[in-house]
CSV table of C-alpha atoms in Angstrom, one decimal:
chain,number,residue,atom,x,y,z
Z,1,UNK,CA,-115.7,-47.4,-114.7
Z,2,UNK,CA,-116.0,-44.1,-113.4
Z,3,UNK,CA,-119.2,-42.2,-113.4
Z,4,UNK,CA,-117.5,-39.1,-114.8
Z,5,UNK,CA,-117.1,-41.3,-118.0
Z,6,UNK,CA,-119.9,-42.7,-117.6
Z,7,UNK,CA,-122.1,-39.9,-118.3
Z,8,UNK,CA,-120.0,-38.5,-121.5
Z,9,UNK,CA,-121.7,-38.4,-124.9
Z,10,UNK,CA,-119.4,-40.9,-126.1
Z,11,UNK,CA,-120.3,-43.8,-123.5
Z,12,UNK,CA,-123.8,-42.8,-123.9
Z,13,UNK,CA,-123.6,-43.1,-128.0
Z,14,UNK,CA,-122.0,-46.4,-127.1
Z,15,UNK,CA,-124.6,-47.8,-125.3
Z,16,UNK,CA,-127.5,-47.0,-127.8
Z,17,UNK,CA,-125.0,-48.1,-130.3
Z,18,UNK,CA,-125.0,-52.0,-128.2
Z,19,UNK,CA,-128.8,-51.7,-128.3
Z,20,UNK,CA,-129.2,-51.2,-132.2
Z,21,UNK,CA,-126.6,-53.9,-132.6
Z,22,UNK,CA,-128.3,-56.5,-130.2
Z,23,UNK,CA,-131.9,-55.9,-131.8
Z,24,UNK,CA,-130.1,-56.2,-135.5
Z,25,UNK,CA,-129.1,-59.5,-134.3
Z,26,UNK,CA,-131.8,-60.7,-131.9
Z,27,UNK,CA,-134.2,-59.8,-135.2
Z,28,UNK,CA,-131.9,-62.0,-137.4
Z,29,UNK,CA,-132.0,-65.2,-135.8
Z,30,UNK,CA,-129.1,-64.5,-133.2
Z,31,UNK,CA,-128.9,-64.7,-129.2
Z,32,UNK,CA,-127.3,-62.4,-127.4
Z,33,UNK,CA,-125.6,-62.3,-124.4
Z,34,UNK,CA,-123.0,-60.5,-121.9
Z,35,UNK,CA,-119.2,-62.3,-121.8
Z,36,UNK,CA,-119.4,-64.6,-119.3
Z,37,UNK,CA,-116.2,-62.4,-117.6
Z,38,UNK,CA,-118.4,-59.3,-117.5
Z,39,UNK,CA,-117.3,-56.8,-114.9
Z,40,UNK,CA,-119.7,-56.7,-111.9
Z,41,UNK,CA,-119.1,-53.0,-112.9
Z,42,UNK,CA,-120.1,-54.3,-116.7
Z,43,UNK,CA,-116.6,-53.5,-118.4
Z,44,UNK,CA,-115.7,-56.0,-120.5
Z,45,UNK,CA,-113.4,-56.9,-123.4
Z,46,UNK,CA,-116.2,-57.1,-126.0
Z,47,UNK,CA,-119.4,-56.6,-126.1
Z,48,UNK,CA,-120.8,-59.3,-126.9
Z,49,UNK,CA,-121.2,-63.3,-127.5
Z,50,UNK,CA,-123.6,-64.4,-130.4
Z,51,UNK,CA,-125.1,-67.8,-131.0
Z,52,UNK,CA,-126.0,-67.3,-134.6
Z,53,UNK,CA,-127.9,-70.4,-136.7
Z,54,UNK,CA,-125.3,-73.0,-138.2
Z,55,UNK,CA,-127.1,-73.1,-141.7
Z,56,UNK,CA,-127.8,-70.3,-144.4
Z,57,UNK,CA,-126.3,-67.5,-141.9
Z,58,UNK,CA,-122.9,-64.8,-142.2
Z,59,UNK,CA,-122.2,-65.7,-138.9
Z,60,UNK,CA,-122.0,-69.0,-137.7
Z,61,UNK,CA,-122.5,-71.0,-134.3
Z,62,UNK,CA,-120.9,-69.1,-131.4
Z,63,UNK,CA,-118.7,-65.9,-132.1
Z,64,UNK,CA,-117.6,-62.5,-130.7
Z,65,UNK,CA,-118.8,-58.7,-131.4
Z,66,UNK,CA,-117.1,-55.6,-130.4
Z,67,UNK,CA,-119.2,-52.5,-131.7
Z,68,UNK,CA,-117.9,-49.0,-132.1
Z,69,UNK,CA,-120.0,-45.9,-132.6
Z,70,UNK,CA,-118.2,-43.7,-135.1
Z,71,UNK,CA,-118.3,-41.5,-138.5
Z,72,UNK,CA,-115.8,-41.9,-141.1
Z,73,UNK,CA,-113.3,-39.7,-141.4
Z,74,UNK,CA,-111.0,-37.8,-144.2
Z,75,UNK,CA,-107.5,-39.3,-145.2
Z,76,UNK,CA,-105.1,-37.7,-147.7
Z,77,UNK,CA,-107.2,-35.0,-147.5
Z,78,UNK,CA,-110.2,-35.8,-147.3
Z,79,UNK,CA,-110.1,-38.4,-150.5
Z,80,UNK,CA,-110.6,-41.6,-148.5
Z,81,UNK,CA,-113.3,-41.9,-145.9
Z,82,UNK,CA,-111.8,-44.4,-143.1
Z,83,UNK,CA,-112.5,-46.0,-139.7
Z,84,UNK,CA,-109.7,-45.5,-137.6
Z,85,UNK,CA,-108.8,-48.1,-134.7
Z,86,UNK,CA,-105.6,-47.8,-132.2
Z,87,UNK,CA,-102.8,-50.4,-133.5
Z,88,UNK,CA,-102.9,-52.0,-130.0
Z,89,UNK,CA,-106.3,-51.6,-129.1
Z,90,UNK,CA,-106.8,-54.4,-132.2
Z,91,UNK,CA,-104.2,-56.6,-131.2
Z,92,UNK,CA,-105.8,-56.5,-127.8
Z,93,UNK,CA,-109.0,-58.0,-129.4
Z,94,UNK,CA,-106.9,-60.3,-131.2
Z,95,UNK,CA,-105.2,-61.8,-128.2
Z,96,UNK,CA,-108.8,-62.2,-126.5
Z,97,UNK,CA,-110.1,-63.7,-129.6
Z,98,UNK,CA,-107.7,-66.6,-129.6
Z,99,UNK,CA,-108.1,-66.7,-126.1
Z,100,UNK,CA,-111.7,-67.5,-126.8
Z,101,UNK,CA,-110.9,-69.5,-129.9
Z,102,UNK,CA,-113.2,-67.7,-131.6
Z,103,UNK,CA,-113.9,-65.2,-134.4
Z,104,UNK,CA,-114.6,-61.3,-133.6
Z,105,UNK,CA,-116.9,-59.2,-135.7
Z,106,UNK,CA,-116.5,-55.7,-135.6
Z,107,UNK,CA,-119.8,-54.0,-135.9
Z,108,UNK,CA,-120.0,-50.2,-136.5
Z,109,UNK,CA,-123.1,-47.8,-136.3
Z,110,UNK,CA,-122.4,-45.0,-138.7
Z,111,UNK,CA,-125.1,-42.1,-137.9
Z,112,UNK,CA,-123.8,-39.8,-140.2
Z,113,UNK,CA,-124.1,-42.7,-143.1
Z,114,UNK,CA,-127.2,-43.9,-141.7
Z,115,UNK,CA,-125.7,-47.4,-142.0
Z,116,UNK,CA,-124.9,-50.6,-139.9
Z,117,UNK,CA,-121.8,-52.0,-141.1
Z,118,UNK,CA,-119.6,-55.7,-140.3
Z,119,UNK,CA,-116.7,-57.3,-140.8
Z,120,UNK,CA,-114.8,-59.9,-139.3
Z,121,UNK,CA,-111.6,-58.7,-137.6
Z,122,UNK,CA,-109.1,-61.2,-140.0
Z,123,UNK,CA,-111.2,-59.9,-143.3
Z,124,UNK,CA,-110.3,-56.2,-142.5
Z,125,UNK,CA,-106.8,-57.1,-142.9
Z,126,UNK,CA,-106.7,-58.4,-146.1
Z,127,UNK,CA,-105.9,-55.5,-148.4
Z,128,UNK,CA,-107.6,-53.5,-150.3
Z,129,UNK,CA,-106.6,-51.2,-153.0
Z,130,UNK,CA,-108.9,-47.8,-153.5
Z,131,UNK,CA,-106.8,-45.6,-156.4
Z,132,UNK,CA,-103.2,-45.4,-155.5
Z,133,UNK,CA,-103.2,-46.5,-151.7
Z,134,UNK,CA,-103.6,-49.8,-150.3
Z,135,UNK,CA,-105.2,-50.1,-147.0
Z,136,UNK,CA,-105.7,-50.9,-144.4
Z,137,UNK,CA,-102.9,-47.8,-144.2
Z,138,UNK,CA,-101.0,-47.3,-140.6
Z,139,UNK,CA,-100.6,-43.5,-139.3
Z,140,UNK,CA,-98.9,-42.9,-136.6
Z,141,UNK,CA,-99.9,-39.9,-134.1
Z,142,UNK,CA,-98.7,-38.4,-131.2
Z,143,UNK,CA,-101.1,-41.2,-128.8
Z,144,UNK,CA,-99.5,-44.0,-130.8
Z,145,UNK,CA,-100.3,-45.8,-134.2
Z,146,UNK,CA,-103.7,-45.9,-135.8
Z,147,UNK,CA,-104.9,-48.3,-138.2
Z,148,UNK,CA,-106.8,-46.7,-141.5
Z,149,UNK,CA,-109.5,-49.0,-142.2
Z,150,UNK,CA,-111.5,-47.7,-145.5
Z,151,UNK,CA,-115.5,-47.9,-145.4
Z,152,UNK,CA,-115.3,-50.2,-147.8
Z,153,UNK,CA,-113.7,-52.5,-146.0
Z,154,UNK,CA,-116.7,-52.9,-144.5
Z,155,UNK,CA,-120.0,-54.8,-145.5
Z,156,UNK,CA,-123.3,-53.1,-144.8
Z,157,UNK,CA,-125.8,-55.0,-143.2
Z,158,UNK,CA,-129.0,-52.9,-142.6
Z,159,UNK,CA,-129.7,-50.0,-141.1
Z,160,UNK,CA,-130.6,-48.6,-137.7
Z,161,UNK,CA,-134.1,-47.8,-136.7
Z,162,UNK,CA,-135.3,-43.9,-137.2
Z,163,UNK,CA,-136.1,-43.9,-133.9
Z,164,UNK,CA,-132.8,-44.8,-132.7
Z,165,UNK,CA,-131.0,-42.5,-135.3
Z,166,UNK,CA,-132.9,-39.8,-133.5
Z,167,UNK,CA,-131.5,-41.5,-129.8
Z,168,UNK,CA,-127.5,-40.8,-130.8
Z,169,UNK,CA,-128.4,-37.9,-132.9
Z,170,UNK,CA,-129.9,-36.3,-129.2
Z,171,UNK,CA,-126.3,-36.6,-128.1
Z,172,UNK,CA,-123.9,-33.6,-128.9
Z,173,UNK,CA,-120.6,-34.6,-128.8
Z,174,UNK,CA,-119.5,-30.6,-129.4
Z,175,UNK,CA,-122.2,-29.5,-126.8
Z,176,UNK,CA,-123.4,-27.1,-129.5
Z,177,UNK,CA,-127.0,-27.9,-130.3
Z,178,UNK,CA,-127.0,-27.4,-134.6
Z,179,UNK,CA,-130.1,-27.9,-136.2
Z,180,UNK,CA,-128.6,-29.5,-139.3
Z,181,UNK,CA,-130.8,-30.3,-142.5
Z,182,UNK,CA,-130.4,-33.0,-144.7
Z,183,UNK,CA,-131.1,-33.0,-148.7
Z,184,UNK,CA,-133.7,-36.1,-149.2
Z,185,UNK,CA,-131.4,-37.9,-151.9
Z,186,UNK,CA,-127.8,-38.0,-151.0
Z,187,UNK,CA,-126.9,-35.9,-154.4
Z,188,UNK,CA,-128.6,-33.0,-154.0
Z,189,UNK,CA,-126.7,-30.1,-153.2
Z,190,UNK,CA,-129.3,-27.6,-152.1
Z,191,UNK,CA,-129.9,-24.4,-149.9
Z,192,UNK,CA,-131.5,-24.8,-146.2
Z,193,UNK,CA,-135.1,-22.8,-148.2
Z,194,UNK,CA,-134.7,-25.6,-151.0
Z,195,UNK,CA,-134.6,-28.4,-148.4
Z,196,UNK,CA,-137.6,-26.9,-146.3
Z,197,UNK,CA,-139.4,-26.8,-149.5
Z,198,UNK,CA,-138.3,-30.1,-151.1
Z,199,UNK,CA,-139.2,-31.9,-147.4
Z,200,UNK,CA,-142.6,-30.1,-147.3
Z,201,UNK,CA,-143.5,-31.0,-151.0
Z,202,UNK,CA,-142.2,-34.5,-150.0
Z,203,UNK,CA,-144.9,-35.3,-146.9
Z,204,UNK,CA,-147.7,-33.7,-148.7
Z,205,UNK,CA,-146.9,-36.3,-151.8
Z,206,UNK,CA,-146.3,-39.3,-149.6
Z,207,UNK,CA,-148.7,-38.5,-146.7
Z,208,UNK,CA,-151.2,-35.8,-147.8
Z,209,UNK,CA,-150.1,-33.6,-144.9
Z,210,UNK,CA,-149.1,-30.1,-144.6
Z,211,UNK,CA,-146.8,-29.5,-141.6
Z,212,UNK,CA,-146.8,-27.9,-139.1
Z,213,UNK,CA,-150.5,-26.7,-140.1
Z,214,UNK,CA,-152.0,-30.0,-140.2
Z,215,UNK,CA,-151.2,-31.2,-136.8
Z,216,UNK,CA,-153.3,-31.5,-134.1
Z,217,UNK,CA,-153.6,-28.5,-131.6
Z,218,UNK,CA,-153.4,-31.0,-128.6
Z,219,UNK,CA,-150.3,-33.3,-127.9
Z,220,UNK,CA,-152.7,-35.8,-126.3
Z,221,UNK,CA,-154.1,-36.6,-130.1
Z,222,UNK,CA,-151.0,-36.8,-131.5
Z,223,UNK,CA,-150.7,-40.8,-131.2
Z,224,UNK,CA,-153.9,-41.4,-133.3
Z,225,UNK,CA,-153.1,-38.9,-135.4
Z,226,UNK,CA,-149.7,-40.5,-136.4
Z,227,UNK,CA,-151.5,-44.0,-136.5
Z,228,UNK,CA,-154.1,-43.1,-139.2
Z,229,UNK,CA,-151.3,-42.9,-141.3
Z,230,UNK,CA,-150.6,-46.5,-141.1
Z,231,UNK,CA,-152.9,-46.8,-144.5
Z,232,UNK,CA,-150.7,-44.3,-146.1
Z,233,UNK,CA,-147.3,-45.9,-145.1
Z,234,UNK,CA,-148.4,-49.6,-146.4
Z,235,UNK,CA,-148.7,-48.1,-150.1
Z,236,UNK,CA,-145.1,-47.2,-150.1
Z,237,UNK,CA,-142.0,-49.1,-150.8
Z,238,UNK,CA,-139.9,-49.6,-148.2
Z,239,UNK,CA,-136.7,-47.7,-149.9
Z,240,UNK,CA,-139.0,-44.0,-150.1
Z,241,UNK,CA,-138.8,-44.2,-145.7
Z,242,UNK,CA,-135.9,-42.9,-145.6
Z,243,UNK,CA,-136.5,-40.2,-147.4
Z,244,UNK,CA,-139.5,-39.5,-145.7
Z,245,UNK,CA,-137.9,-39.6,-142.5
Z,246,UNK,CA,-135.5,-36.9,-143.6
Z,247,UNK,CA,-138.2,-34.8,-144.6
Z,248,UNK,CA,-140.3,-34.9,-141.7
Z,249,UNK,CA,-136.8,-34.7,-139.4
Z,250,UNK,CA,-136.0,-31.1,-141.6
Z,251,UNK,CA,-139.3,-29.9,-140.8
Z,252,UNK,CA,-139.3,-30.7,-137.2
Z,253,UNK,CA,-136.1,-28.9,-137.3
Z,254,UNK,CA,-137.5,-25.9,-138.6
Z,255,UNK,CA,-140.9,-26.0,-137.1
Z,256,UNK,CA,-140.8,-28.1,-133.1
Z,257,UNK,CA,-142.5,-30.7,-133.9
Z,258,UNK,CA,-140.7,-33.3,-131.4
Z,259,UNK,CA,-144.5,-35.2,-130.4
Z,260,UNK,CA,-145.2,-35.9,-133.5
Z,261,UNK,CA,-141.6,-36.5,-135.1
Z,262,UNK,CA,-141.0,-39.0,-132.2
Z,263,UNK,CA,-144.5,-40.7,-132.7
Z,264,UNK,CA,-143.9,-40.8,-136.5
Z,265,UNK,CA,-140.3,-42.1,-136.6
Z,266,UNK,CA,-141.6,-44.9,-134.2
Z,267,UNK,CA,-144.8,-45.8,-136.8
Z,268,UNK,CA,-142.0,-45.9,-139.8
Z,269,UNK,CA,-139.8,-48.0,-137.7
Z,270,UNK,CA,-143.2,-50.7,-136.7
Z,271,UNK,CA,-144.5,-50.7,-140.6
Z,272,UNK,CA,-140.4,-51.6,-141.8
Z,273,UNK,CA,-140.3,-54.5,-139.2
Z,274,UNK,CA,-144.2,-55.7,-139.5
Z,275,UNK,CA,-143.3,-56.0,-143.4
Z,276,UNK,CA,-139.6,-57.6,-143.3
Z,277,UNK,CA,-139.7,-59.9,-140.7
Z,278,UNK,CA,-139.2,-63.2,-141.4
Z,279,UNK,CA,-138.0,-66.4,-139.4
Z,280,UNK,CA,-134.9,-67.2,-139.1
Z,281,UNK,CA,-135.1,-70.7,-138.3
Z,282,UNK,CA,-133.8,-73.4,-141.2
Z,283,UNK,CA,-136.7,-73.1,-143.7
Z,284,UNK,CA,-137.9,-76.6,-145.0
Z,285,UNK,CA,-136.9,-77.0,-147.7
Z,286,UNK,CA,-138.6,-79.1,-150.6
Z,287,UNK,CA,-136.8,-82.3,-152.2
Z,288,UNK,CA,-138.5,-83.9,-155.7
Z,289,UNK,CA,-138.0,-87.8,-155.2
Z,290,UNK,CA,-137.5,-87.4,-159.5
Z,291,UNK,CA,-133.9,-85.9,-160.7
Z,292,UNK,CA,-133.7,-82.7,-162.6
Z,293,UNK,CA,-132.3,-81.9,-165.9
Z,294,UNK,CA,-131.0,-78.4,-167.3
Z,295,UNK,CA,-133.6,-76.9,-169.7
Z,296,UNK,CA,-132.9,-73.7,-170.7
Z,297,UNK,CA,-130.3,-71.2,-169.8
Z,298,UNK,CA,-130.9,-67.2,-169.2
Z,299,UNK,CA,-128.9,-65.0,-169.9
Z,300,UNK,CA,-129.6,-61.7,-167.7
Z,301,UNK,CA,-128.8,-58.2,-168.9
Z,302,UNK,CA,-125.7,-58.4,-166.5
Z,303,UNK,CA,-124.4,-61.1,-168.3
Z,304,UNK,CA,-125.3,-63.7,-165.5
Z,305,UNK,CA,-126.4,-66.8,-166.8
Z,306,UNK,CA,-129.3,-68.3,-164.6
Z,307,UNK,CA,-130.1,-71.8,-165.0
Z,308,UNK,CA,-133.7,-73.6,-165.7
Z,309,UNK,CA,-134.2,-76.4,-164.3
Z,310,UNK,CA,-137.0,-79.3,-165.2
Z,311,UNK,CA,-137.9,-82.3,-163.6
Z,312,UNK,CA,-137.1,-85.8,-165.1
Z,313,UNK,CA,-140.7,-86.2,-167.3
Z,314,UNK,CA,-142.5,-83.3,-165.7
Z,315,UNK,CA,-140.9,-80.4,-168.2
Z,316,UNK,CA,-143.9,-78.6,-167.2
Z,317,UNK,CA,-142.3,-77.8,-163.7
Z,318,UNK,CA,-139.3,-75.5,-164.3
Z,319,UNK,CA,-136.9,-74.0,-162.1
Z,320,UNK,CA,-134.6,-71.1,-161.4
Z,321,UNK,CA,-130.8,-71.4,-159.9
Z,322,UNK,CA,-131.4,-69.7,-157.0
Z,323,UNK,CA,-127.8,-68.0,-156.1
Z,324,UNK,CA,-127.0,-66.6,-159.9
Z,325,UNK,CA,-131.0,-65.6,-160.1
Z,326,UNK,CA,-130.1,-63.6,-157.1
Z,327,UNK,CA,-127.0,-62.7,-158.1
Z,328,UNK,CA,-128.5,-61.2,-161.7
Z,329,UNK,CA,-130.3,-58.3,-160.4
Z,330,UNK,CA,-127.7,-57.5,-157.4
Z,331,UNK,CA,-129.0,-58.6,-154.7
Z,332,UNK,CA,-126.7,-59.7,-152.0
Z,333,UNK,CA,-126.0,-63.4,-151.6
Z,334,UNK,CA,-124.5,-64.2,-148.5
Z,335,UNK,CA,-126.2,-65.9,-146.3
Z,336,UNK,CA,-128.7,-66.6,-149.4
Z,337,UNK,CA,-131.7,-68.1,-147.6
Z,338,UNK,CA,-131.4,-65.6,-144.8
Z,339,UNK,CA,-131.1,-62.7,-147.5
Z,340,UNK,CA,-133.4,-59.8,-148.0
Z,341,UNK,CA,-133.8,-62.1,-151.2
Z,342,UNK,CA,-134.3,-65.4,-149.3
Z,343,UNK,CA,-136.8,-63.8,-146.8
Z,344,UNK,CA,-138.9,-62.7,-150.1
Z,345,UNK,CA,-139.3,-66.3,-151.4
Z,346,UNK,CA,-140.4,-67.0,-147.5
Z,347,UNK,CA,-143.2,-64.9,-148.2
Z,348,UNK,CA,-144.1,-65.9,-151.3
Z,349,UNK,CA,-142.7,-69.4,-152.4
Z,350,UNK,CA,-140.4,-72.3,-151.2
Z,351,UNK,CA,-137.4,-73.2,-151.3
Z,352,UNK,CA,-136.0,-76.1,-153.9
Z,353,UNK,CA,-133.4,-79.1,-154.0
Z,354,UNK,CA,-132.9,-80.7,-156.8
Z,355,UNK,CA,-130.7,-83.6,-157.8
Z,356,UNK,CA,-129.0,-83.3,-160.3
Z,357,UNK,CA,-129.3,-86.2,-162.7
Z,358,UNK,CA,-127.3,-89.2,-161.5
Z,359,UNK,CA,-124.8,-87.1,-159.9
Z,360,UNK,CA,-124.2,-86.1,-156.5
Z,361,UNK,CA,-124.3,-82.2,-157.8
Z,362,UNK,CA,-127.3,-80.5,-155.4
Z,363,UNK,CA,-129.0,-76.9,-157.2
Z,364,UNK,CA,-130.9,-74.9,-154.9
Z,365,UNK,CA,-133.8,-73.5,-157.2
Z,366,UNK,CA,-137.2,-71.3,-156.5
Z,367,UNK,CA,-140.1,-72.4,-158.9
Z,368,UNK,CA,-140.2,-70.5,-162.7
Z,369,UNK,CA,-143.7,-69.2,-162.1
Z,370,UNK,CA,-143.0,-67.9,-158.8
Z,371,UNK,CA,-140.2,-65.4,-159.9
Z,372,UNK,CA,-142.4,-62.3,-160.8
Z,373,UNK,CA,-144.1,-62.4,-156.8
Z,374,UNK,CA,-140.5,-62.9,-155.5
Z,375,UNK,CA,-139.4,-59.7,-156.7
Z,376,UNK,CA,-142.3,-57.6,-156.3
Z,377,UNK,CA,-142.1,-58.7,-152.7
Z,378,UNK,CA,-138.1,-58.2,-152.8
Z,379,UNK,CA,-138.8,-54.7,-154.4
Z,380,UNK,CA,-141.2,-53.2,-152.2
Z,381,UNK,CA,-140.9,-54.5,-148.8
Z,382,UNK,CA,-137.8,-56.0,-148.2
Z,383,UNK,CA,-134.6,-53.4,-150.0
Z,384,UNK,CA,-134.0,-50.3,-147.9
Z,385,UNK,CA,-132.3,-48.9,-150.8
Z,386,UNK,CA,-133.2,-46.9,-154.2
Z,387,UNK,CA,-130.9,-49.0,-156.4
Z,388,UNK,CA,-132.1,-52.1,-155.7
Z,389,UNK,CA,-135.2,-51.7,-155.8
Z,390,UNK,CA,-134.6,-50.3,-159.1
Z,391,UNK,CA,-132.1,-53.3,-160.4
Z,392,UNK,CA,-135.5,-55.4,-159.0
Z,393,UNK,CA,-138.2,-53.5,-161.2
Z,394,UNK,CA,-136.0,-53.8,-164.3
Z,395,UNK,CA,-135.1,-57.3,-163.9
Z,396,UNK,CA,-138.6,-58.2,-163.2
Z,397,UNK,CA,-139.8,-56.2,-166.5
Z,398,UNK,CA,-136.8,-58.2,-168.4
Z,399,UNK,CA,-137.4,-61.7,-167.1
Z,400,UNK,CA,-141.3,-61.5,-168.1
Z,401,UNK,CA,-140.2,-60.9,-171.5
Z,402,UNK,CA,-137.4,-63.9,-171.1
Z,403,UNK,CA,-139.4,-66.8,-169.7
Z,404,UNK,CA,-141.5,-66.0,-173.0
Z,405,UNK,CA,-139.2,-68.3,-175.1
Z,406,UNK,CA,-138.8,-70.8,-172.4
């Protein structure tokens, strides 16, 4: 690979893009490594092979990921925001794939959507329908034919690091250096004077800081500065760093405050990790010698139904279905135990099996009493987004009222 190329703003993006992909899945349970017929130049087909857990995980044993650095883009226009992907650039990782006998996961890195996103290369062909079109949707331009992939085509899996954000958003793929501000809730349609305002009223309510005046006058005490805040950060939920970032990223943009922007990004980044990590080794999980019998049944504003659960003459144990308790407030449920859900009962309970009478039926259950710290811990620390952790507060407020009549 040339050098020429090698210093362009796209090969650069794409290489921060394989870091942010390889720490998502290092700090999910994965190993990494390089193809085994890596380039000595370090081209290679994909990126990537993974050796994921065999239990409780989306991906599973030894697979293949290819990730792409891109923003959607506007088809019919502008309706439908897509991925596009040369037709023979995908057969090309097809061929390699069953080469390899093995699946390929696409993984993209979305700055602009601030979004990780996965899919395995056979699920993004089966179709889709988003109003009147059907996609994935072939174009054909003057290089060749392009497959339309729609963004929801795609799965989101978490999000990349602030810090890193900042890493591809350093990189100008127009050369023009714009200074663009960002609305802290992806609704708001305000002016550049409302955002300032909006992000300066936001750090003085989360942080009790006044920017730029608050700051240090020497960069030197910038690092102890930033970490004092530590005591401030651990009283909010996770979901509000995000908008925090964006406020303290418009005001850097209007003020130059890159010591303490890069400092603070880093501190959000270490509280997120410090409070969501969780192992990602098989849990134990807990097997009653005594069978179980339905007890009750639930029936969640959603209309889910979650299951209760008592042991054979112990109806003072009780239990919740794990997957539809889950499944009731909308959290996601793939790869359950492994979940933002599944690393909340980690922290604050254990994990279930239960026989089911005389049967060989299995139910995977957390403890009744249990529920209420589950989803404070889901709420706060583990969801990265607003509606969740919404859907979490409500269903905790409903279910204290429901377990009443149990």
């Amino acid at each position: 690979m040339g050098k020429m190329f090698e210093s362009t703003p796209k090969y650069r993006k794409g290489l921060i893009g394989e870091e942010i992909i390889r720490d998502f899945l290092e700090f999910h349970g994965c190993t990494v490594s390089r193809p085994k017929d890596t380039a000595p130049s370090g081209s290679s087909r994909v990126d990537f092979v993974l050796n994921a857990p065999k239990k409780f995980s989306l991906w599973k044993g030894t697979e293949l990921v290819e990730v792409k650095v891109m923003t959607t883009m506007g088809y019919s226009y502008g309706r439908f925001p897509v991925y596009n992907f040369p037709i023979n650039l995908i057969e090309d990782y097809r061929r390699y794939a069953a080469e390899k006998n093995l699946h390929l996961n696409f993984f993209v890195v979305d700055e602009e959507r601030e979004q990780i996103f996965w899919r395995d290369i056979d699920e993004l062909e089966i179709p889709l329908r988003v109003e009147e079109r059907t996609f994935p949707v072939d174009v054909e331009h003057k290089s060749g034919i392009f497959h339309y992939y729609h963004v929801k085509q795609f799965v989101p899996v978490g999000r990349p690091n602030f810090a890193d954000l900042e890493r591809l958003r350093s990189i100008n793929l127009s050369h023009v250096d714009k200074k663009i501000l960002r609305p802290l809730k992806d609704d708001d349609e305000l002016s550049d004077e409302e955002i300032i305002s909006e992000s300066r009223d936001a750090v003085k309510n989360f942080l009790d800081l006044t920017l730029p005046d608050d700051l240090p006058t020497s960069d030197e005490k910038i690092p102890l500065f930033v970490d004092a805040m530590r005591s401030s950060l651990r009283r909010i939920p996770t979901y509000r760093f995000r908008e925090i970032y964006h406020a303290v990223r418009n005001l850097n943009a209007a003020d130059a405050m890159p010591v303490f922007a890069e400092k603070f990004y880093a501190l959000l980044d270490t509280v997120k990790r410090e409070r969501q990590r969780a192992s990602y080794q098989t849990p134990y999980i807990f097997k009653p010698k005594t069978s179980a019998k339905k007890f009750a049944e639930l029936h969640a504003p959603d209309d889910t139904t979650v299951e209760i659960f008592a042991l054979e003459g112990d109806e003072s144990k009780l239990f919740a279905e794990m997957f539809h308790l889950a499944e009731a407030f909308g959290c996601d449920t793939r790869g359950l135990i492994h979940s933002d859900f599944g690393n909340a009962v980690k922290a604050t309970s254990r994990f279930y099996t239960l026989n089911f009478g005389s049967t060989d039926k299995k139910i995977s259950a957390v403890p009744v009493k249990d529920v209420p710290a589950i989803l404070r811990d889901y709420a706060f620390n583990r969801t990265d987004y607003a509606e969740k952790f919404c859907a979490a507060k409500k269903f905790s407020s409903w279910w204290k009222n429901a377990v009443t009549t149990l």
